[in-house]
XYZ file of C-alpha atoms in Angstrom:
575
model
C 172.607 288.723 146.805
C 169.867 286.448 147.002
C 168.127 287.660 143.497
C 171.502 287.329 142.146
C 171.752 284.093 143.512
C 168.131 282.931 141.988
C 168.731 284.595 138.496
C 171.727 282.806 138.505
C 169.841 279.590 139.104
C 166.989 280.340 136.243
C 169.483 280.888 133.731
C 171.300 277.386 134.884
C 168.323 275.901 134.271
C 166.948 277.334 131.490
C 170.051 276.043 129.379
C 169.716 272.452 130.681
C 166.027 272.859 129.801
C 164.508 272.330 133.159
C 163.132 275.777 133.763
C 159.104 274.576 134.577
C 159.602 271.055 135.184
C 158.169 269.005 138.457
C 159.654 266.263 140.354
C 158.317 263.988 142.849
C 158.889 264.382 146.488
C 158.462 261.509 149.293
C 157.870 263.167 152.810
C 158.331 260.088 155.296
C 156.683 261.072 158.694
C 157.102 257.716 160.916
C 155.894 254.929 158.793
C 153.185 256.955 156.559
C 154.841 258.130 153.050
C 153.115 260.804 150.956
C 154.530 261.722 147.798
C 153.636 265.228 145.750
C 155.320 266.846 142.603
C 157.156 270.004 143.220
C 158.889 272.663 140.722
C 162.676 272.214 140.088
C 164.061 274.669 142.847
C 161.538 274.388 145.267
C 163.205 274.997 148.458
C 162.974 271.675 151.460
C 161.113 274.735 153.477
C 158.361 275.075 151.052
C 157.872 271.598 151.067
C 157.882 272.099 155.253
C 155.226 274.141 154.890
C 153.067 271.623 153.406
C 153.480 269.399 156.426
C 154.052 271.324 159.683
C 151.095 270.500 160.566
C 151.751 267.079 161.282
C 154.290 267.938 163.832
C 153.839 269.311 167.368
C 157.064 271.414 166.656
C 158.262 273.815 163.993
C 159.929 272.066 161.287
C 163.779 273.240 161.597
C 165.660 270.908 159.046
C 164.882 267.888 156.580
C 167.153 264.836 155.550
C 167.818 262.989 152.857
C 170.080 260.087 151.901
C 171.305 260.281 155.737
C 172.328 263.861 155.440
C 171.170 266.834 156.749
C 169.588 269.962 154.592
C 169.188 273.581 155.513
C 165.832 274.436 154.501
C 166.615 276.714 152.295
C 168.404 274.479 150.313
C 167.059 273.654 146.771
C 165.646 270.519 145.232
C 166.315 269.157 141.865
C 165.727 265.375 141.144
C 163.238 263.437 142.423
C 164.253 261.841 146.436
C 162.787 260.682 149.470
C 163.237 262.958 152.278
C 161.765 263.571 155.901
C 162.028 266.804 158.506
C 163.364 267.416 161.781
C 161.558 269.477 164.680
C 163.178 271.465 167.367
C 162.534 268.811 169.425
C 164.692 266.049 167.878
C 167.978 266.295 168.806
C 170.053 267.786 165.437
C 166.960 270.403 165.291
C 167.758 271.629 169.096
C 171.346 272.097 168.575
C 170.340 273.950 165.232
C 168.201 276.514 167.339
C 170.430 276.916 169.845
C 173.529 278.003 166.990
C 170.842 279.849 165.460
C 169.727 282.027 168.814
C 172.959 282.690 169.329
C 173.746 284.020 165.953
C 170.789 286.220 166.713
C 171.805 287.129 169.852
C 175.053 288.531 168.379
C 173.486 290.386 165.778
C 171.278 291.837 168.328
C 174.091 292.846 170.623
C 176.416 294.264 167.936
C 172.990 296.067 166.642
C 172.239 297.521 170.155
C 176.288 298.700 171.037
C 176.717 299.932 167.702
C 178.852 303.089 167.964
C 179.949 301.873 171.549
C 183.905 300.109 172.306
C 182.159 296.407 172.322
C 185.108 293.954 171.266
C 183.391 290.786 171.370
C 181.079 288.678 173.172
C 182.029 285.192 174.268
C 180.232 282.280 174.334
C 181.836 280.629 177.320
C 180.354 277.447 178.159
C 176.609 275.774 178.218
C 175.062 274.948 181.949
C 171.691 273.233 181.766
C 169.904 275.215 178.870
C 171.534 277.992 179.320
C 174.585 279.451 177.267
C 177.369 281.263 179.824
C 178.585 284.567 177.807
C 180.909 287.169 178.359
C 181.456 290.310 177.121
C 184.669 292.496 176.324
C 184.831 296.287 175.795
C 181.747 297.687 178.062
C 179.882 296.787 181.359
C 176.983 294.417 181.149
C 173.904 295.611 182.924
C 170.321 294.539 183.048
C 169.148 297.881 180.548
C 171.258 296.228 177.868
C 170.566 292.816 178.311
C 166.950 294.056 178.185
C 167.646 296.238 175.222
C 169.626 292.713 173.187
C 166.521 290.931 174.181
C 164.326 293.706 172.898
C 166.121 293.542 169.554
C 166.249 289.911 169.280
C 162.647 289.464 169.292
C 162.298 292.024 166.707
C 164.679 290.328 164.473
C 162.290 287.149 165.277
C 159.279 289.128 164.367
C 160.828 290.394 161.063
C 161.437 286.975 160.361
C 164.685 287.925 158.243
C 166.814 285.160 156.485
C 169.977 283.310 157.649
C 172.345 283.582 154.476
C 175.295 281.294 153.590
C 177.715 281.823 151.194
C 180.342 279.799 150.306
C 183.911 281.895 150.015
C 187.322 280.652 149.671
C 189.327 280.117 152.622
C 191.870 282.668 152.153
C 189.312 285.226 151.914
C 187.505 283.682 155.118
C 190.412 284.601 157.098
C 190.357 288.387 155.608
C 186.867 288.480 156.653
C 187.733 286.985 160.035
C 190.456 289.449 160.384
C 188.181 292.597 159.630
C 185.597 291.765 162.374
C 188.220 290.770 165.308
C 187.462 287.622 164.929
C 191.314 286.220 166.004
C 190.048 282.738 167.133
C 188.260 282.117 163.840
C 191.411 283.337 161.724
C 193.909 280.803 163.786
C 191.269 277.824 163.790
C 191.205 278.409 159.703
C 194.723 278.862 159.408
C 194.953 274.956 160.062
C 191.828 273.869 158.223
C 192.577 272.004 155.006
C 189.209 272.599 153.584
C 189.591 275.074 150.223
C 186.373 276.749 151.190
C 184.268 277.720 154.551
C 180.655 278.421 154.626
C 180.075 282.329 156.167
C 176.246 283.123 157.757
C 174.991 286.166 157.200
C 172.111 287.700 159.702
C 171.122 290.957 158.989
C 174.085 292.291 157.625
C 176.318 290.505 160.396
C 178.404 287.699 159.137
C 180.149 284.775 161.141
C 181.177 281.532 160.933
C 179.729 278.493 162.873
C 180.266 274.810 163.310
C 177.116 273.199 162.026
C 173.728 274.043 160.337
C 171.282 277.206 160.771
C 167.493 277.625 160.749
C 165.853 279.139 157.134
C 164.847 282.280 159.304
C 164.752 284.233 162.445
C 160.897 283.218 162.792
C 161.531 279.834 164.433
C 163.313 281.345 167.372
C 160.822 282.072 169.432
C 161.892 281.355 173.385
C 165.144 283.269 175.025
C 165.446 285.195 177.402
C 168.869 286.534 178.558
C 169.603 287.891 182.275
C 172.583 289.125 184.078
C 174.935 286.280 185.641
C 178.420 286.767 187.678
C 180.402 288.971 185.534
C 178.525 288.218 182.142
C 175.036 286.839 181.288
C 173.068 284.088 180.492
C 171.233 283.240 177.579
C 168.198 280.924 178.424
C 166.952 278.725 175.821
C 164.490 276.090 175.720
C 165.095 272.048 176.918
C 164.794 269.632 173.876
C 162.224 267.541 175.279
C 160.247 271.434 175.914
C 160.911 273.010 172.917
C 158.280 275.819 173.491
C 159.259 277.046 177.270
C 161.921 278.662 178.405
C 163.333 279.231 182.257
C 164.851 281.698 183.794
C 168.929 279.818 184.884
C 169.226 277.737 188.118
C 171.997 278.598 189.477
C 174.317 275.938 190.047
C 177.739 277.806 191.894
C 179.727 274.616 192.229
C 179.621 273.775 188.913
C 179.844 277.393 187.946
C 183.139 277.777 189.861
C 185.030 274.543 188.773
C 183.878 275.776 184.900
C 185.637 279.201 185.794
C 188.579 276.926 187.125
C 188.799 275.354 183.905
C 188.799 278.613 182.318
C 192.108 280.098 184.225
C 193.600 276.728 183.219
C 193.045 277.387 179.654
C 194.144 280.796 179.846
C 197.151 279.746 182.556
C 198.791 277.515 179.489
C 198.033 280.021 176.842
C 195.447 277.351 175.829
C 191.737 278.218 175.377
C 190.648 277.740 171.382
C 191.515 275.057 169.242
C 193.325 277.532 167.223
C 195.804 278.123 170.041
C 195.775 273.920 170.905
C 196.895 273.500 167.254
C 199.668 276.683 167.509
C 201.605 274.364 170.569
C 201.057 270.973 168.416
C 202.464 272.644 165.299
C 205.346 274.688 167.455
C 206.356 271.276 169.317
C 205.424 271.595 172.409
C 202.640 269.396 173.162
C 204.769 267.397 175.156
C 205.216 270.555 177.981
C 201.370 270.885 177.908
C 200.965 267.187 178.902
C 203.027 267.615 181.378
C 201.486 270.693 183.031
C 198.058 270.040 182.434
C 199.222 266.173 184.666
C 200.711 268.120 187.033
C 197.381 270.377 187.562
C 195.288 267.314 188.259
C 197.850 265.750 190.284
C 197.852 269.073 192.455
C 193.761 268.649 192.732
C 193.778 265.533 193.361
C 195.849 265.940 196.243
C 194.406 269.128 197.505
C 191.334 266.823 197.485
C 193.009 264.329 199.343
C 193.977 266.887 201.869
C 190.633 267.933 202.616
C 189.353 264.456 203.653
C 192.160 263.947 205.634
C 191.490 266.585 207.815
C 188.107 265.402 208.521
C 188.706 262.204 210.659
C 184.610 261.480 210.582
C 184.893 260.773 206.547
C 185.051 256.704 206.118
C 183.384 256.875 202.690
C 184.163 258.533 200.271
C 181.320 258.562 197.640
C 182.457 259.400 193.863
C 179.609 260.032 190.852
C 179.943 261.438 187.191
C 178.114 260.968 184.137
C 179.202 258.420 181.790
C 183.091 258.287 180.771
C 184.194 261.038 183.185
C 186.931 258.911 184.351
C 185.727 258.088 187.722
C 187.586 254.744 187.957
C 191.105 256.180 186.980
C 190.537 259.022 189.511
C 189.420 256.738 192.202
C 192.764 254.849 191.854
C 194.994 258.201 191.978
C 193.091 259.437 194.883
C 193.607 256.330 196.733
C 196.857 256.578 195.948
C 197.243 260.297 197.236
C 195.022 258.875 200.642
C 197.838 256.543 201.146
C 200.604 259.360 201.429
C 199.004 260.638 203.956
C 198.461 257.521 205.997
C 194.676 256.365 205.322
C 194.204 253.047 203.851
C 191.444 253.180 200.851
C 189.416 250.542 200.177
C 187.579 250.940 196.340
C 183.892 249.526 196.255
C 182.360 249.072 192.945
C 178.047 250.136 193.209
C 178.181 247.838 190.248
C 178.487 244.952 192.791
C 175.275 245.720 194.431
C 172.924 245.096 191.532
C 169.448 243.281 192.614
C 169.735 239.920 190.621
C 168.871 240.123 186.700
C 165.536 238.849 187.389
C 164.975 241.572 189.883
C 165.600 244.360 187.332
C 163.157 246.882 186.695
C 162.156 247.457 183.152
C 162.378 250.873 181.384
C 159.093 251.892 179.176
C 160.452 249.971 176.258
C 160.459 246.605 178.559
C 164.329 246.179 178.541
C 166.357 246.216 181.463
C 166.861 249.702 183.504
C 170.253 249.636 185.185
C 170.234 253.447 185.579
C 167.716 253.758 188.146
C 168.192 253.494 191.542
C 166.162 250.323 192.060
C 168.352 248.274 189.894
C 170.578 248.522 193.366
C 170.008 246.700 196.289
C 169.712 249.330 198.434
C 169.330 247.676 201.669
C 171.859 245.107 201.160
C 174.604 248.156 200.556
C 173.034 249.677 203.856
C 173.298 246.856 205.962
C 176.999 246.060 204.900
C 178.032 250.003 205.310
C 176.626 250.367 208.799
C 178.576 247.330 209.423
C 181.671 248.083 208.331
C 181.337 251.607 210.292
C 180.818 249.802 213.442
C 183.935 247.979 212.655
C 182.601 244.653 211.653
C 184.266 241.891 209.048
C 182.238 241.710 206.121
C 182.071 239.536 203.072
C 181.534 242.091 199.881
C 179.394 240.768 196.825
C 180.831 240.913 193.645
C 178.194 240.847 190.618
C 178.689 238.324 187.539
C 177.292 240.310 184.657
C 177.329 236.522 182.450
C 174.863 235.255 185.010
C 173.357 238.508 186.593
C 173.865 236.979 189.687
C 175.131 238.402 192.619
C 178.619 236.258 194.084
C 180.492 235.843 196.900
C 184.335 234.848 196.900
C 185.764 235.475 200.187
C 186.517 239.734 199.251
C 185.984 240.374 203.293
C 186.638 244.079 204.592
C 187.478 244.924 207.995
C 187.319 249.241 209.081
C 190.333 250.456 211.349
C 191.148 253.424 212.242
C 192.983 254.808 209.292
C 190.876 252.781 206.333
C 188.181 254.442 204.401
C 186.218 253.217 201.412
C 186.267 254.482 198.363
C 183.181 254.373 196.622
C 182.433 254.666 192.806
C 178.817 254.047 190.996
C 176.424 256.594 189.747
C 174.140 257.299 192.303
C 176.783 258.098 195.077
C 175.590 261.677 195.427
C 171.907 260.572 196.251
C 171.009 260.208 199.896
C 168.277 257.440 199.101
C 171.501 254.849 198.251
C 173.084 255.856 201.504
C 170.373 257.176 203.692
C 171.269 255.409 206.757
C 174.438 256.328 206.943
C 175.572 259.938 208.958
C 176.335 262.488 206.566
C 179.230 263.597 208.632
C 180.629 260.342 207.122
C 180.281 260.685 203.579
C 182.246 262.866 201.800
C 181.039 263.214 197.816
C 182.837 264.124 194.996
C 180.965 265.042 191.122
C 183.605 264.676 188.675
C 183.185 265.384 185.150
C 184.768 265.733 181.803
C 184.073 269.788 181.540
C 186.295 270.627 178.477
C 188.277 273.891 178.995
C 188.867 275.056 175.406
C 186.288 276.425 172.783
C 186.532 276.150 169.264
C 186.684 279.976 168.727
C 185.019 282.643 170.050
C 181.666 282.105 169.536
C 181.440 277.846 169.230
C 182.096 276.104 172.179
C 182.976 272.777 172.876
C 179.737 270.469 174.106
C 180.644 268.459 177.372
C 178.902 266.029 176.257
C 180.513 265.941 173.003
C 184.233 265.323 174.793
C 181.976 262.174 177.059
C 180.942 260.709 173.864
C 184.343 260.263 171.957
C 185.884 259.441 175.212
C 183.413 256.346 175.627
C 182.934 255.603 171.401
C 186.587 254.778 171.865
C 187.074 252.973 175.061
C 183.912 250.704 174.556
C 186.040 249.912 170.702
C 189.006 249.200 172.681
C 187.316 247.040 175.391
C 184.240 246.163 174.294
C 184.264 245.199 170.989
C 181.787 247.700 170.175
C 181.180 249.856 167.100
C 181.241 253.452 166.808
C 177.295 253.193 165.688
C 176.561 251.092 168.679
C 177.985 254.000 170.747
C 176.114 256.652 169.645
C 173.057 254.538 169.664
C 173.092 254.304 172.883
C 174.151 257.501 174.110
C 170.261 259.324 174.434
C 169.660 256.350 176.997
C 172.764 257.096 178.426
C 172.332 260.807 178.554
C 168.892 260.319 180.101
C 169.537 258.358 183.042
C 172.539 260.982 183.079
C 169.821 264.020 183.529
C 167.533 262.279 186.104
C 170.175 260.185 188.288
C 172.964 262.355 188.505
C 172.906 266.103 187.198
C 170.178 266.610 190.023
C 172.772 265.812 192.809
C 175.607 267.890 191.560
C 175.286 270.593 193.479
C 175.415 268.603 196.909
C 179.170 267.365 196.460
C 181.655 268.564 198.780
C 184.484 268.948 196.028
C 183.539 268.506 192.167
C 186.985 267.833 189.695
C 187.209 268.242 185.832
C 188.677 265.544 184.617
C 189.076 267.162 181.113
C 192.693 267.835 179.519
C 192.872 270.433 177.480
C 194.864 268.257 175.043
C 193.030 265.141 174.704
C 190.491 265.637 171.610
C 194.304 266.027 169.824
C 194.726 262.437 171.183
C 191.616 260.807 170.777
C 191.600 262.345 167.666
C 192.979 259.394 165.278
C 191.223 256.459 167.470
C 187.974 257.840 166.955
C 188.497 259.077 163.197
C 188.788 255.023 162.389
C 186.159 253.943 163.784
C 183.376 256.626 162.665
C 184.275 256.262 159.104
C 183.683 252.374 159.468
C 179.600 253.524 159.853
C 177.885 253.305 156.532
C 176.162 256.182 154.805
C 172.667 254.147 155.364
C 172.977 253.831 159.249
C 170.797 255.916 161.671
C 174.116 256.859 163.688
C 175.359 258.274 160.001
C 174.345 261.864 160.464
C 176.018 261.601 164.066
C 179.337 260.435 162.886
C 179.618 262.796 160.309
C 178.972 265.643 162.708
C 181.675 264.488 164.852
C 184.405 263.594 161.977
C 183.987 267.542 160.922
C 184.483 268.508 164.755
C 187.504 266.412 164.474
C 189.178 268.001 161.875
C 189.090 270.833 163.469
C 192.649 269.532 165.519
C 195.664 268.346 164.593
C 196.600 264.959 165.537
C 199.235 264.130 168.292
C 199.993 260.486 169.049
C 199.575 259.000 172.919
C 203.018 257.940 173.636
C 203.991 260.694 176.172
C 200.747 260.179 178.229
C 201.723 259.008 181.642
C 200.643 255.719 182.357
C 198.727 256.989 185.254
C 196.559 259.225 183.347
C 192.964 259.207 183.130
C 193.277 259.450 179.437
C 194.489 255.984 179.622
C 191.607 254.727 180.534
C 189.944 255.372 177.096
C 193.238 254.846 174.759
C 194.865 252.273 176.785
C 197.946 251.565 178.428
C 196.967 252.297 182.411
C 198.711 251.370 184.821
C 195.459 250.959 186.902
C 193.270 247.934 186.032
C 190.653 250.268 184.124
């Protein structure tokens, strides 16, 4: 296919009389330009080659015009154009689609002749991908067997090929392989033609780009987990290592919750999301997946109840989980059963803007834990829990001043406070307070639906269209803005709160399985407003393709009390 391909390209360019001509090629690599001349057809790869070895990491993918290239894509007219590493954030999620892609040519390879349906890529926990597997048992001598196969796949170095095939055919293709998922996403898919990998004589589809070759992929490993595996790959900021899983059960066990909720609704693929949009009843699943939170929320409420030692409650998720819509509706679930909440705002205890520590850029760091005034928050807890009156600060973000306007707080019997800020799981904000007091809670926006069978849904990705739209709504800001800020966000996200996850007493999902559907339209306007020559360019068209991946559904028949209110509007709770 690929000589075809080629002689199919000489002959193109023989009769528009390019065959032998050069062109000149601009590598950018930070602020140093080099230009060389390259045949027509030279592939961005060879060019890589020329230049690896001014990066740490391999070279994975190259840009130009604010687009992103496979590497074995051609050049033909003379451009400026620069590379991306594994290490840079497009180039990780390109190795990670690309080792799985080899991990399911290696496990179809392996259980050839055996009754393997599928294996399913479930959900991503730290580095590690969550899969399970349909038809036969997984044991340690075939996970060591896949990995055995994968890393001769990586030693043979063989091409990843794309070809281009019309949609109807897709879903034939689709069809042949069991690949159900894929055939309902593309039944929806406007798009006349869909781009088809091929590794090794296995084909798939996938939602983004693919290394040149098998070579890059050097660090996996893959090792038994519950009832499926893991498959370990590499951190982005380590792009050479690779670790064994950490467990993390709580986290494991509300993702497994989210699972049954999918599969409760008849709801876990976009495909099948779309199939209840198109059939008309979206407006049952909104119901039932309100109702299901409700029910947590209350079976959380419940449990604190029935601890009378618990006066505060201490609530922390990474950015746009909906902590402040939950905090209301659990306050509200408290009061049925006779406590009287009290919210508290961390935000309030910033150290004065002049106290701020500064991150390694010199700008103000409001993630870490210093930016809070840890001893005033101490003092004023232990007070309150020995039943003294206290005067609350409230924090004036104009002035970066701490206030105080008479908000005074008084603990009886039945109240309880009901904290919200980003470092409530860490001991050091509340360490002289008794444990038995605290009860924590880790929610998070942990998506229960995949695209298909073998591309999931990133978290992260849900957390990011969530806030792109609320901070348009509220804020004023622009989609660009947004993304621009999210790797600062996602840090402080990795070292303030993913460490403490583990040590809440409940964790809730604050996901709905049909809110991309919603969000959908809001966030469509305001990534096409970001111009072609903008760094956040590549970003937004990423997202725009994940997008139209969903039909549309308009917000109306949200309840007013839903956390999706809080990023589209129209709460009931002052969000």
């Amino acid at each position: 296919m690929v000589c075809c391909t080629n002689g199919k390209i000489r002959k193109e360019m023989q009769k528009r009389g390019i065959m032998g001509k050069t062109i000149k090629i601009a590598v950018i690599i930070g602020a140093k330009k080099t230009e060389k001349e390259y045949p027509v057809g030279t592939t961005y790869g060879s060019i890589a080659e020329d230049f690896q070895d001014q990066y740490e990491y391999p070279i994975i993918l190259a840009r130009y015009h604010g687009k992103l290239m496979e590497l074995n894509k051609k050049i033909s007219r003379d451009m400026e154009i620069s590379f991306l590493t594994t290490k840079d954030r497009s180039g990780h999620k390109t190795y990670m689609r690309g080792a799985t892609l080899l991990m399911l040519r290696a496990f179809y390879g392996v259980c050839k002749g055996q009754p393997l349906k599928d294996v399913f890529i479930k959900y991503q926990i730290g580095n590690s991908c969550y899969c399970e597997v349909e038809g036969i048992p997984v044991t340690e001598a075939l996970l060591k067997d896949v990995e055995e196969c994968m890393r001769e796949l990586v030693h043979r170095d063989i091409p990843f090929l794309k070809r281009s095939v019309d949609t109807a055919e897709a879903l034939e293709i689709f069809d042949k392989h069991g690949m159900y998922d894929k055939k309902k996403l593309f039944e929806y898919r406007r798009v006349s033609k869909v781009n088809i990998y091929t590794l090794d004589g296995y084909e798939d589809y996938y939602y983004g780009y693919m290394p040149a070759s098998t070579g890059v992929l050097q660090y996996f490993s893959l090792e038994p987990y519950e009832s499926g595996f893991m498959l370990n790959l590499p951190n982005k900021n380590t792009p050479d290592q690779v670790t064994a899983h950490k467990p993390s059960p709580k986290l494991f066990s509300t993702l497994q919750e989210a699972k049954q909720w999918g599969k409760m609704v008849d709801v876990d693929t976009v495909g099948a999301l779309n199939d209840v949009i198109s059939s008309g009843g979206v407006s049952d699943l909104i119901l039932v997946q309100e109702a299901l939170q409700e029910k947590k929320i209350a079976q959380i409420a419940e449990q604190i109840v029935r601890d009378p030692s618990k006066k505060f409650i201490m609530i922390a998720g990474p950015s746009s989980s909906g902590k402040t819509s939950f905090s209301h509706r659990l306050s509200i679930q408290l009061r049925t059963l006779g406590l009287k909440p009290h919210p508290i705002a961390l935000d309030n205890y910033f150290v004065n803007r002049e106290e701020t520590p500064l991150d390694e850029n010199g700008n103000y760091n409001f993630e870490c834990l210093e930016a809070i005034d840890v001893e005033l928050f101490n003092k004023q807890m232990n007070q309150l829990l020995q039943g003294e009156r206290v005067e609350l600060p409230t924090f004036n973000f104009v002035t970066g001043q701490k206030e105080y306007k008479g908000d005074y707080r008084q603990l009886g019997e039945d109240d309880i406070l009901v904290i919200e800020g980003i470092h409530g799981l860490n001991d050091k904000l509340s360490y002289t307070l008794p444990r038995e007091s605290k009860f924590k809670i880790y929610i998070s926006a942990l998506t229960q639906i995949n695209i298909d069978e073998h591309n999931r849904i990133s978290t992260t990705d849900g957390r990011l269209i969530r806030r792109m739209v609320r901070d348009a709504r509220t804020r004023g800001s622009s989609a660009a803005r947004t993304i621009g800020m999210w790797p600062s966000v996602r840090r402080g996200e990795d070292q303030y709160i993913f460490p403490f996850q583990e040590e809440a007493d409940v964790m809730f999902n604050s996901a709905l399985i049909y809110e991309l559907a919603v969000l959908k339209p809001y966030a469509e306007a305001i990534l096409f407003g970001i111009p072609k020559d903008a760094p956040e360019y590549i970003e937004a068209k990423r997202l725009l393709k994940f997008l139209d991946y969903f039909i549309g559904i308009s917000s109306e028949e949200i309840p007013k009390n839903s956390l999706m209110r809080e990023f589209v509007g129209g709460s009931i709770f002052k969000v």
